[in-house]
Short mmCIF file of C-alpha atoms in Angstrom, two decimals:
data_model
loop_
_atom_site.label_atom_id
_atom_site.label_comp_id
_atom_site.label_asym_id
_atom_site.label_seq_id
_atom_site.Cartn_x
_atom_site.Cartn_y
_atom_site.Cartn_z
CA MET A 1 126.53 81.99 66.87
CA PRO A 2 128.59 79.28 65.41
CA ALA A 3 131.03 77.44 67.84
CA LYS A 4 134.01 78.69 65.99
CA LYS A 5 132.95 82.30 66.29
CA VAL A 6 132.06 81.88 70.10
CA ASP A 7 135.65 80.48 70.55
CA LYS A 8 137.28 83.37 68.61
CA ALA A 9 135.27 85.91 70.71
CA LEU A 10 136.06 84.14 73.88
CA ASN A 11 139.70 84.08 73.14
CA SER A 12 139.93 87.87 72.23
CA LYS A 13 138.73 88.88 75.57
CA GLN A 14 140.08 88.94 79.01
CA LEU A 15 138.42 86.26 81.10
CA THR A 16 136.34 87.00 84.27
CA VAL A 17 135.27 85.12 87.15
CA ASP A 18 131.68 84.69 85.64
CA ASP A 19 133.28 83.14 82.51
CA PHE A 20 134.54 80.18 84.49
CA LYS A 21 131.72 79.88 86.90
CA ASN A 22 128.82 80.15 84.39
CA ASP A 23 130.16 77.51 82.05
CA ALA A 24 127.36 75.13 81.64
CA ARG A 25 129.33 72.02 82.79
CA VAL A 26 130.49 74.00 85.96
CA LYS A 27 126.97 75.17 86.86
CA ALA A 28 125.61 71.82 86.49
CA CYS A 29 128.32 70.42 89.06
CA ALA A 30 127.68 73.30 91.26
CA ASP A 31 123.98 72.78 91.45
CA HIS A 32 124.26 68.98 91.81
CA VAL A 33 126.53 69.30 94.94
CA ARG A 34 124.61 72.11 96.42
CA SER A 35 121.32 70.11 96.02
CA ASN A 36 122.97 66.79 97.37
CA PRO A 37 124.83 67.59 100.49
CA LYS A 38 126.89 65.01 101.99
CA VAL A 39 128.67 64.37 105.26
CA VAL A 40 132.37 64.45 104.53
CA SER A 41 133.99 65.38 108.05
CA ASP A 42 133.11 65.42 111.65
CA VAL A 43 134.61 69.00 112.11
CA LEU A 44 132.29 72.07 111.32
CA ASP A 45 132.12 75.65 112.10
CA ASP A 46 129.11 77.84 113.19
CA GLU A 47 127.87 78.22 109.67
CA GLY A 48 127.72 74.45 108.99
CA ASN A 49 130.87 74.22 106.68
CA GLN A 50 132.61 70.98 106.97
CA TYR A 51 136.50 70.95 107.29
CA VAL A 52 139.09 68.72 105.59
CA HIS A 53 142.92 68.85 104.89
CA LEU A 54 143.75 69.30 101.16
CA VAL A 55 146.76 68.30 99.10
CA GLN A 56 147.05 69.40 95.62
CA LYS A 57 149.21 67.62 92.94
CA GLY A 58 151.72 69.47 90.80
CA GLY A 59 151.32 69.78 87.06
CA GLY A 60 152.37 73.09 85.39
CA VAL A 61 149.43 74.91 83.79
CA LEU A 62 147.11 71.83 84.55
CA GLY A 63 146.85 73.61 87.91
CA VAL A 64 143.73 75.32 86.20
CA ALA A 65 142.03 72.09 86.84
CA LEU A 66 142.77 72.22 90.54
CA VAL A 67 141.03 75.50 90.92
CA GLY A 68 137.91 74.02 89.22
CA TYR A 69 138.08 71.19 91.61
CA VAL A 70 138.47 73.37 94.66
CA TYR A 71 135.44 75.46 93.48
CA ILE A 72 133.17 72.57 93.54
CA LEU A 73 134.37 71.28 96.91
CA GLU A 74 133.67 74.93 98.49
CA GLN A 75 130.39 74.77 96.78
CA ALA A 76 129.52 71.60 98.62
CA GLY A 77 130.09 73.49 101.88
CA ILE A 78 133.77 72.12 102.37
CA ARG A 79 136.47 74.24 103.88
CA PHE A 80 140.36 73.65 104.43
CA LEU A 81 142.22 73.42 107.64
CA LYS A 82 145.62 72.19 106.56
CA MET A 83 146.86 72.53 102.83
CA ALA A 84 149.87 71.48 101.16
CA GLY A 85 151.04 71.34 97.47
CA THR A 86 153.72 70.77 94.88
CA SER A 87 154.48 73.12 91.98
CA ALA A 88 151.10 74.24 90.49
CA GLY A 89 149.54 72.70 93.66
CA ALA A 90 151.80 75.04 95.71
CA ILE A 91 150.69 77.99 93.82
CA ASN A 92 147.08 77.34 94.31
CA THR A 93 147.76 76.49 97.99
CA SER A 94 149.67 79.65 98.42
CA LEU A 95 146.76 81.80 97.06
CA MET A 96 144.30 80.03 99.36
CA VAL A 97 146.24 80.05 102.61
CA ILE A 98 146.99 83.94 102.36
CA GLN A 99 143.32 84.73 102.42
CA ASP A 100 142.55 85.36 106.14
CA ASP A 101 139.11 83.76 106.84
CA LYS A 102 138.93 79.91 106.61
CA THR A 103 135.32 80.08 106.84
CA LYS A 104 135.02 81.94 103.47
CA THR A 105 135.40 80.48 99.91
CA LYS A 106 138.87 80.93 98.45
CA SER A 107 138.16 79.83 94.83
CA ASP A 108 136.81 83.12 93.76
CA TYR A 109 139.97 84.69 94.54
CA LEU A 110 141.87 81.99 92.66
CA ILE A 111 139.69 82.38 89.59
CA ASP A 112 140.03 85.99 89.71
CA ALA A 113 143.95 85.81 89.85
CA LEU A 114 143.79 83.16 87.02
CA SER A 115 141.46 85.22 84.70
CA LYS A 116 143.97 88.21 85.02
CA LEU A 117 147.03 86.32 84.42
CA ASP A 118 148.93 86.40 81.20
CA MET A 119 150.41 82.72 81.40
CA PHE A 120 152.69 83.72 78.41
CA ARG A 121 154.49 86.24 80.73
CA LEU A 122 155.62 83.35 82.97
CA VAL A 123 157.83 82.24 80.08
CA ASP A 124 160.18 85.25 80.78
CA GLY A 125 163.47 83.94 79.12
CA HIS A 126 165.50 84.55 75.99
CA PRO A 127 163.18 85.47 73.02
CA PHE A 128 164.49 82.53 71.02
CA ALA A 129 163.57 80.21 73.94
CA LYS A 130 160.07 81.58 73.90
CA ARG A 131 159.65 80.96 70.26
CA VAL A 132 161.01 77.46 70.61
CA ILE A 133 158.80 76.72 73.75
CA LYS A 134 155.75 78.02 71.99
CA HIS A 135 156.28 75.92 69.09
CA PHE A 136 156.56 72.85 70.95
CA VAL A 137 154.45 72.68 73.91
CA LYS A 138 150.98 73.17 72.45
CA ASP A 139 151.03 69.61 71.43
CA PRO A 140 150.66 67.18 74.45
CA ASP A 141 152.94 64.90 72.68
CA TYR A 142 155.81 67.14 71.61
CA THR A 143 157.71 64.30 70.11
CA LYS A 144 155.57 64.64 67.15
CA ARG A 145 156.88 68.02 66.42
CA VAL A 146 160.45 66.97 66.94
CA LYS A 147 159.93 63.93 64.56
CA LYS A 148 158.58 66.24 62.01
CA ILE A 149 161.33 68.66 62.13
CA VAL A 150 164.06 65.90 62.09
CA ARG A 151 162.14 64.14 59.27
CA THR A 152 161.78 67.48 57.15
CA ALA A 153 165.55 68.02 57.52
CA ALA A 154 166.63 64.55 56.45
CA ILE A 155 164.39 64.65 53.58
CA VAL A 156 165.84 68.02 52.56
CA LEU A 157 169.29 66.67 52.86
CA ILE A 158 168.58 63.48 50.97
CA THR A 159 167.05 65.44 48.32
CA LEU A 160 169.94 67.77 47.88
CA LEU A 161 172.46 64.78 47.88
CA VAL A 162 170.33 62.70 45.31
CA SER A 163 169.92 65.69 43.00
CA ALA A 164 173.74 66.50 43.12
CA PHE A 165 174.52 62.84 42.32
CA VAL A 166 172.02 62.63 39.44
CA LEU A 167 172.95 66.04 37.93
CA MET A 168 176.61 65.42 38.25
CA GLY A 169 176.13 62.16 36.32
CA LEU A 170 174.04 63.61 33.57
CA GLN A 171 175.93 67.01 33.07
CA ASP A 172 178.37 65.44 30.55
CA ASP A 173 175.44 64.52 28.33
CA PHE A 174 173.60 67.62 29.23
CA PRO A 175 175.93 70.31 29.88
CA ILE A 176 173.13 72.78 30.58
CA LEU A 177 172.46 70.74 33.82
CA SER A 178 175.94 71.93 35.09
CA ILE A 179 174.17 75.21 36.04
CA ALA A 180 171.54 73.17 37.99
CA ALA A 181 174.40 71.20 39.71
CA CYS A 182 176.01 74.22 40.77
CA PHE A 183 172.81 75.57 42.18
CA VAL A 184 172.21 72.48 44.16
CA PHE A 185 175.89 72.50 45.57
CA VAL A 186 175.23 76.07 46.62
CA LEU A 187 172.03 75.07 48.46
CA MET A 188 174.01 72.11 49.99
CA GLY A 189 176.64 74.78 51.22
CA LEU A 190 173.86 77.05 52.65
CA TYR A 191 172.35 73.98 54.24
CA PHE A 192 175.40 72.94 55.95
CA LEU A 193 176.36 76.46 56.88
CA GLY A 194 172.86 76.90 58.61
CA LEU A 195 173.60 73.89 60.45
CA GLY A 196 176.79 75.10 61.63
CA VAL A 197 175.42 78.48 62.57
CA ALA A 198 172.58 76.68 64.36
CA GLY A 199 175.17 74.58 66.28
CA VAL A 200 177.28 77.62 67.23
CA TYR A 201 174.06 79.30 68.30
CA PHE A 202 173.02 76.33 70.31
CA SER A 203 176.35 76.12 71.97
CA SER A 204 176.23 79.66 73.03
CA LEU A 205 172.71 79.04 74.31
CA MET A 206 174.02 76.18 76.41
CA LYS A 207 176.65 78.48 77.90
CA ARG A 208 174.11 81.15 78.79
CA LEU A 209 172.13 78.35 80.21
CA LYS A 210 174.76 77.11 82.63
CA THR A 211 175.39 80.62 83.80
CA ALA A 212 171.56 81.20 84.26
CA GLY A 213 171.44 78.04 86.70
CA PHE A 214 170.25 75.72 83.81
CA GLY A 215 167.10 77.25 83.47
CA VAL A 216 165.64 78.76 80.22
CA ASN A 217 163.43 81.21 82.02
CA PRO A 218 164.49 83.34 85.11
CA GLY A 219 161.13 83.06 86.81
CA ASP A 220 161.12 86.52 87.81
CA PHE A 221 157.66 87.34 86.65
CA PHE A 222 156.14 84.34 88.74
CA TYR A 223 158.01 85.31 91.76
CA ASP A 224 156.78 89.00 91.60
CA TRP A 225 153.27 87.74 90.89
CA VAL A 226 153.16 85.57 93.97
CA LYS A 227 154.72 88.31 96.07
CA TYR A 228 152.32 90.86 94.96
CA HIS A 229 149.33 88.48 95.93
CA MET A 230 150.87 87.82 99.24
CA LYS A 231 151.50 91.30 99.92
CA ALA A 232 147.86 92.38 98.90
CA ASN A 233 146.67 89.97 101.50
CA GLY A 234 149.05 91.28 104.30
CA VAL A 235 151.55 88.34 104.00
CA ASN A 236 155.09 90.09 103.83
CA THR A 237 157.08 87.66 105.97
CA VAL A 238 157.53 84.04 106.75
CA ALA A 239 155.85 84.53 110.28
CA ASP A 240 152.91 86.34 108.47
CA LEU A 241 152.46 83.10 106.43
CA GLU A 242 152.62 80.85 109.27
CA ARG A 243 150.19 82.87 111.38
CA ARG A 244 147.74 83.09 108.53
CA ALA A 245 148.05 79.31 107.93
CA ARG A 246 147.59 78.22 111.61
CA LYS A 247 144.65 80.60 112.36
CA VAL A 248 141.61 78.43 113.03
CA PRO A 249 138.06 79.52 113.18
CA LYS A 250 135.57 78.44 116.00
CA LEU A 251 135.07 74.80 115.46
CA LYS A 252 132.86 72.07 116.93
CA ILE A 253 132.83 68.36 116.57
CA ARG A 254 129.79 66.57 115.23
CA THR A 255 127.78 64.60 117.81
CA PRO A 256 127.64 62.02 119.13
CA ARG A 257 131.58 62.19 119.19
CA THR A 258 133.05 63.18 122.49
CA ASP A 259 136.51 64.02 121.51
CA GLY A 260 137.28 67.64 121.03
CA ILE A 261 138.79 70.00 118.55
CA ASP A 262 141.21 71.88 120.98
CA ASN A 263 144.34 70.41 119.31
CA LEU A 264 143.19 71.13 115.85
CA THR A 265 145.39 73.64 114.08
CA GLY A 266 146.04 74.82 110.36
CA ASP A 267 149.15 74.42 108.40
CA VAL A 268 150.62 74.97 105.14
CA VAL A 269 153.36 72.99 103.18
CA PHE A 270 155.19 73.70 100.01
CA ILE A 271 157.40 70.73 98.68
CA THR A 272 160.51 71.54 96.96
CA SER A 273 163.65 69.49 96.08
CA GLU A 274 167.15 70.67 97.05
CA LEU A 275 170.13 69.74 94.94
CA VAL A 276 173.01 70.51 97.12
CA THR A 277 172.25 68.05 99.77
CA GLN A 278 169.86 66.10 97.55
CA ASN A 279 166.82 66.14 100.03
CA LYS A 280 163.00 66.82 99.91
CA PHE A 281 162.18 70.04 101.80
CA GLU A 282 158.98 71.11 103.54
CA LEU A 283 158.69 74.88 103.46
CA PRO A 284 158.09 77.04 105.66
CA ARG A 285 158.26 74.51 108.30
CA MET A 286 162.03 73.83 107.48
CA ALA A 287 162.91 77.58 107.05
CA ASN A 288 164.81 77.51 110.28
CA LEU A 289 167.61 75.61 108.62
CA PHE A 290 168.46 78.59 106.74
CA ARG A 291 167.95 81.58 109.10
CA SER A 292 167.94 82.11 112.92
CA GLU A 293 164.77 83.34 114.38
CA ASN A 294 165.72 87.01 114.54
CA LYS A 295 166.76 86.75 110.98
CA MET A 296 163.87 85.08 109.49
CA GLY A 297 162.60 88.35 108.12
CA GLU A 298 165.52 87.91 105.49
CA LEU A 299 163.48 85.24 103.74
CA GLN A 300 160.64 86.16 101.42
CA PRO A 301 157.68 83.42 101.50
CA ALA A 302 157.02 83.94 97.96
CA GLY A 303 160.44 82.42 97.40
CA PHE A 304 159.04 79.08 98.97
CA VAL A 305 156.45 78.78 96.04
CA ARG A 306 158.89 79.79 93.61
CA ALA A 307 161.43 77.08 94.92
CA SER A 308 158.36 74.64 94.60
CA MET A 309 157.63 75.16 91.04
CA SER A 310 161.24 75.56 89.72
CA ILE A 311 160.57 73.20 86.64
CA PRO A 312 164.20 71.98 85.79
CA VAL A 313 165.53 73.52 82.55
CA PHE A 314 162.34 75.32 82.09
CA PHE A 315 162.88 77.65 85.10
CA GLU A 316 166.13 78.72 86.75
CA SER A 317 166.82 77.15 90.13
CA TYR A 318 165.70 79.11 93.17
CA TYR A 319 168.66 79.76 95.58
CA ILE A 320 168.91 80.55 99.24
CA LYS A 321 172.35 82.07 100.11
CA ASP A 322 174.32 83.11 102.99
CA ILE A 323 173.08 80.47 105.46
CA PRO A 324 174.93 81.10 108.76
CA VAL A 325 176.79 77.81 108.80
CA HIS A 326 178.69 78.74 111.98
CA ASP A 327 175.43 79.18 114.06
CA LYS A 328 175.56 76.22 116.60
CA LYS A 329 171.67 76.21 116.48
CA ILE A 330 171.50 75.84 112.83
CA GLN A 331 174.30 73.28 112.85
CA GLU A 332 172.42 71.32 115.25
CA LEU A 333 169.18 71.52 113.05
CA TRP A 334 170.95 70.36 109.96
CA ALA A 335 172.55 67.41 111.99
CA VAL A 336 169.21 66.14 113.33
CA THR A 337 167.20 66.73 110.25
CA PHE A 338 169.62 65.46 107.47
CA ASP A 339 172.55 64.00 109.55
CA LEU A 340 174.74 66.76 108.05
CA LYS A 341 177.44 68.03 110.51
CA THR A 342 178.52 70.88 108.12
CA PRO A 343 175.52 72.85 106.56
CA PRO A 344 175.90 74.25 103.00
CA ASP A 345 176.18 77.98 102.93
CA THR A 346 173.89 77.93 99.72
CA VAL A 347 171.08 75.74 98.70
CA ARG A 348 169.59 75.21 95.23
CA PHE A 349 165.94 74.26 94.78
CA VAL A 350 164.08 72.67 91.71
CA ASP A 351 160.70 71.67 91.35
CA GLY A 352 159.26 69.70 94.32
CA GLY A 353 157.74 67.12 91.88
CA ILE A 354 161.00 65.61 91.49
CA LEU A 355 160.71 63.82 94.62
CA SER A 356 157.16 64.04 95.75
CA ASN A 357 154.65 65.59 93.40
CA PHE A 358 151.73 64.57 95.26
CA PRO A 359 152.49 64.61 99.19
CA ILE A 360 149.45 62.92 100.40
CA ASN A 361 151.05 61.73 103.43
CA LEU A 362 151.82 65.04 105.03
CA PHE A 363 149.05 65.32 107.39
CA TYR A 364 148.59 61.57 108.15
CA ASN A 365 148.67 61.00 111.83
CA LYS A 366 149.33 57.31 112.57
CA ASP A 367 148.34 57.75 116.26
CA ILE A 368 144.83 58.67 115.49
CA ASN A 369 142.29 55.98 116.05
CA ILE A 370 139.27 57.34 114.09
CA PRO A 371 139.99 60.65 112.16
CA ARG A 372 137.90 63.67 112.92
CA LEU A 373 138.37 64.96 109.40
CA PRO A 374 139.86 63.42 106.27
CA THR A 375 142.73 64.46 103.98
CA PHE A 376 141.41 65.09 100.32
CA GLY A 377 143.83 65.08 97.44
CA ILE A 378 143.61 66.33 93.98
CA ASP A 379 145.39 64.24 91.50
CA LEU A 380 145.94 65.25 87.81
CA ASP A 381 146.00 62.35 85.64
CA ASP A 382 147.98 63.21 82.43
CA SER A 383 148.71 59.71 81.19
CA THR A 384 147.01 58.73 77.86
CA PRO A 385 145.17 55.33 77.69
CA GLU A 386 147.84 53.65 75.71
CA ASP A 387 150.44 54.67 78.20
CA LYS A 388 148.39 53.22 81.11
CA GLU A 389 148.58 49.95 79.57
CA ASN A 390 151.11 47.49 81.10
CA VAL A 391 152.11 46.39 77.61
CA PRO A 392 155.47 48.22 77.00
CA GLU A 393 155.38 47.59 73.24
CA ASN A 394 152.26 50.03 73.05
CA TRP A 395 153.91 52.93 74.89
CA SER A 396 154.67 56.25 72.99
CA LEU A 397 158.03 57.67 73.74
CA VAL A 398 156.36 60.28 75.78
CA GLY A 399 154.68 57.52 77.73
CA TYR A 400 158.09 55.76 78.07
CA LEU A 401 159.78 58.89 79.39
CA GLY A 402 156.86 59.60 81.76
CA ARG A 403 156.96 56.20 83.20
CA MET A 404 160.73 56.46 83.70
CA PHE A 405 160.41 59.92 85.24
CA ASN A 406 157.34 59.05 87.36
CA THR A 407 159.18 55.86 88.77
CA VAL A 408 161.61 58.43 90.52
CA ARG A 409 159.20 61.25 91.31
CA TYR A 410 156.24 59.19 92.74
CA TYR A 411 158.53 56.99 94.88
CA TYR A 412 157.87 58.89 98.20
CA ASP A 413 154.03 59.04 97.47
CA LYS A 414 153.46 55.65 96.13
CA ASP A 415 155.23 53.94 98.89
CA PHE A 416 153.02 55.68 101.42
CA SER A 417 149.78 54.86 99.40
CA LEU A 418 150.65 51.37 99.10
CA GLN A 419 151.11 51.13 102.93
CA ASN A 420 148.14 53.39 103.64
CA LYS A 421 145.47 52.41 100.91
CA VAL A 422 142.60 53.80 102.83
CA MET A 423 144.06 57.26 102.37
CA ASN A 424 143.28 56.84 98.65
CA LEU A 425 139.55 57.06 99.40
CA GLY A 426 140.14 60.76 99.81
CA VAL A 427 141.83 61.21 96.30
CA GLY A 428 139.92 62.37 93.22
CA LYS A 429 141.46 62.15 89.75
CA VAL A 430 141.13 64.67 87.09
CA PRO A 431 141.77 63.51 83.65
CA VAL A 432 143.90 66.09 81.75
CA SER A 433 145.96 63.89 79.21
CA GLU A 434 144.87 66.01 76.11
CA TYR A 435 146.87 69.03 77.49
CA ASN A 436 150.40 69.77 77.88
CA TRP A 437 151.64 70.49 81.38
CA LEU A 438 154.03 73.15 79.85
CA ASN A 439 151.64 74.89 77.55
CA PHE A 440 151.88 78.44 78.98
CA PHE A 441 149.89 79.67 75.80
CA LEU A 442 146.47 78.11 76.66
CA THR A 443 143.71 79.74 74.92
CA ASN A 444 140.94 81.10 77.07
CA GLN A 445 138.62 78.14 75.96
CA GLN A 446 141.20 75.69 77.00
CA LYS A 447 141.53 77.40 80.37
CA ILE A 448 137.65 77.12 80.78
CA ASP A 449 137.76 73.51 79.72
CA LEU A 450 140.40 72.55 82.19
CA PHE A 451 138.51 74.39 84.98
CA ALA A 452 135.38 72.42 83.83
CA ALA A 453 137.16 69.03 83.95
CA GLY A 454 138.33 69.67 87.51
CA ALA A 455 134.70 70.66 88.47
CA GLU A 456 133.38 67.49 86.99
CA ALA A 457 136.18 65.44 88.57
CA ALA A 458 135.08 66.84 92.07
CA LYS A 459 131.56 66.27 91.47
CA LYS A 460 132.29 62.62 90.66
CA PHE A 461 134.65 62.24 93.70
CA LEU A 462 131.93 63.63 96.09
CA ASP A 463 129.22 61.41 94.82
CA GLY A 464 131.65 58.28 95.52
CA PHE A 465 133.09 59.49 98.79
CA ASN A 466 131.86 57.68 101.86
CA TRP A 467 132.85 59.33 105.17
CA LYS A 468 131.84 56.44 107.25
CA GLU A 469 133.94 53.88 105.00
CA TYR A 470 136.95 56.33 105.46
CA LYS A 471 136.64 56.48 109.06
CA ASP A 472 136.16 52.69 109.42
CA GLY A 473 139.13 52.12 107.20
CA ARG A 474 141.28 54.27 109.38
CA HIS A 475 140.22 52.51 112.52
CA THR A 476 140.74 49.21 110.98
CA TYR A 477 144.23 50.05 110.12
CA PHE A 478 145.06 51.49 113.38
CA ILE A 479 143.99 48.36 115.17
CA GLN A 480 145.99 46.21 112.76
CA LYS A 481 149.16 48.43 113.26
CA THR A 482 148.44 48.32 117.01
CA LYS A 483 148.20 44.69 117.20
CA ALA A 484 151.43 44.15 114.91
#
């Protein structure tokens, strides 16, 4: 069957788990890692699975590639003890951690949830906003569409002005042209009337945007979707989430090591940015800043994921209100954590990627001499080749804006990576520059292509990862820091 007909048939159906796993590229990667086992950790379970910590980067719909990456890691017999993520990374992390048994694979559940999710429903705002978003986000470089619209509007205006000028000059010699001149002036009037109406409508949308917390989409569908999956897996409270995350299977240490695994525990962290106090928050571990222990049931753990993926302007902020600011214990926690003597009674969260889009530092323990297990990180690389260059004149507008934004949001993460370069040995990059991270209108084929890109990146990473080099690097760094 011709490729175009295959694509059309694929895009007209609901995807299944097999559609992702049976893609030729994905199958090749899975077969490769299964037939080429590697030692990546000194912590194992009774079934021989190796354990690592996992950090997943934020990136909107590019998170589909994260699922493909995780799938290949699991096919290589790798499981996850502590997990963290920002935005899209937080979504994947949440769907992994709510599954009860850490010895079992998590990716099948992620793929199933992804295949059944209509991403368009995540754009749950005003119909006009939906149309605008759909028009722009399909192109990775949305500025092309903006330029085209502005250029077309300018050409129309110039054409009308020139036509009016020429017709007015000729109508004395050719009276019949006066009719054409009147027609052109009518068109000009309609043109400026249209601009005026658009301006008024835009102003009303801006007012609506302000009352909606400066977000085009409420994000209610996403919140309910995460809550549904949590509830379906028996996670209804913050305590449920923390218990599920910390639960550890029976583990053992690879010989000839003599250190034990008694102090190993699981964990989960969602990164979000808080605007009232202008701080980075790690949830759920910092939830005690918002409620006392006996009131923690008032917080919904799905809200932590919603807070992490609150893309500014695209989604409304996520609020936690009615913080008991007069509670002495909560006052003390705010004072110790952020040096704030008076806690806010309401906090407002936006996307964690604003401050830390790839929190690879979360599970690093500087007091460990030789690590028992590594931290693996999945990095989504959406920069185009020309925007990677250190020649500013060659950057596109998107590249320029991206570098400016990345300078801010990668500050926490890059500072850590520069000082702890050995941690980068555990990071794999997925090239996704041809996709727009806000394109919630991905075709089925694009979803599979993203999944396959993640799978191929995971295979490449595993082929190059050297556990001994990682351990030796951490040990050398520990010695250097000890002597300093």
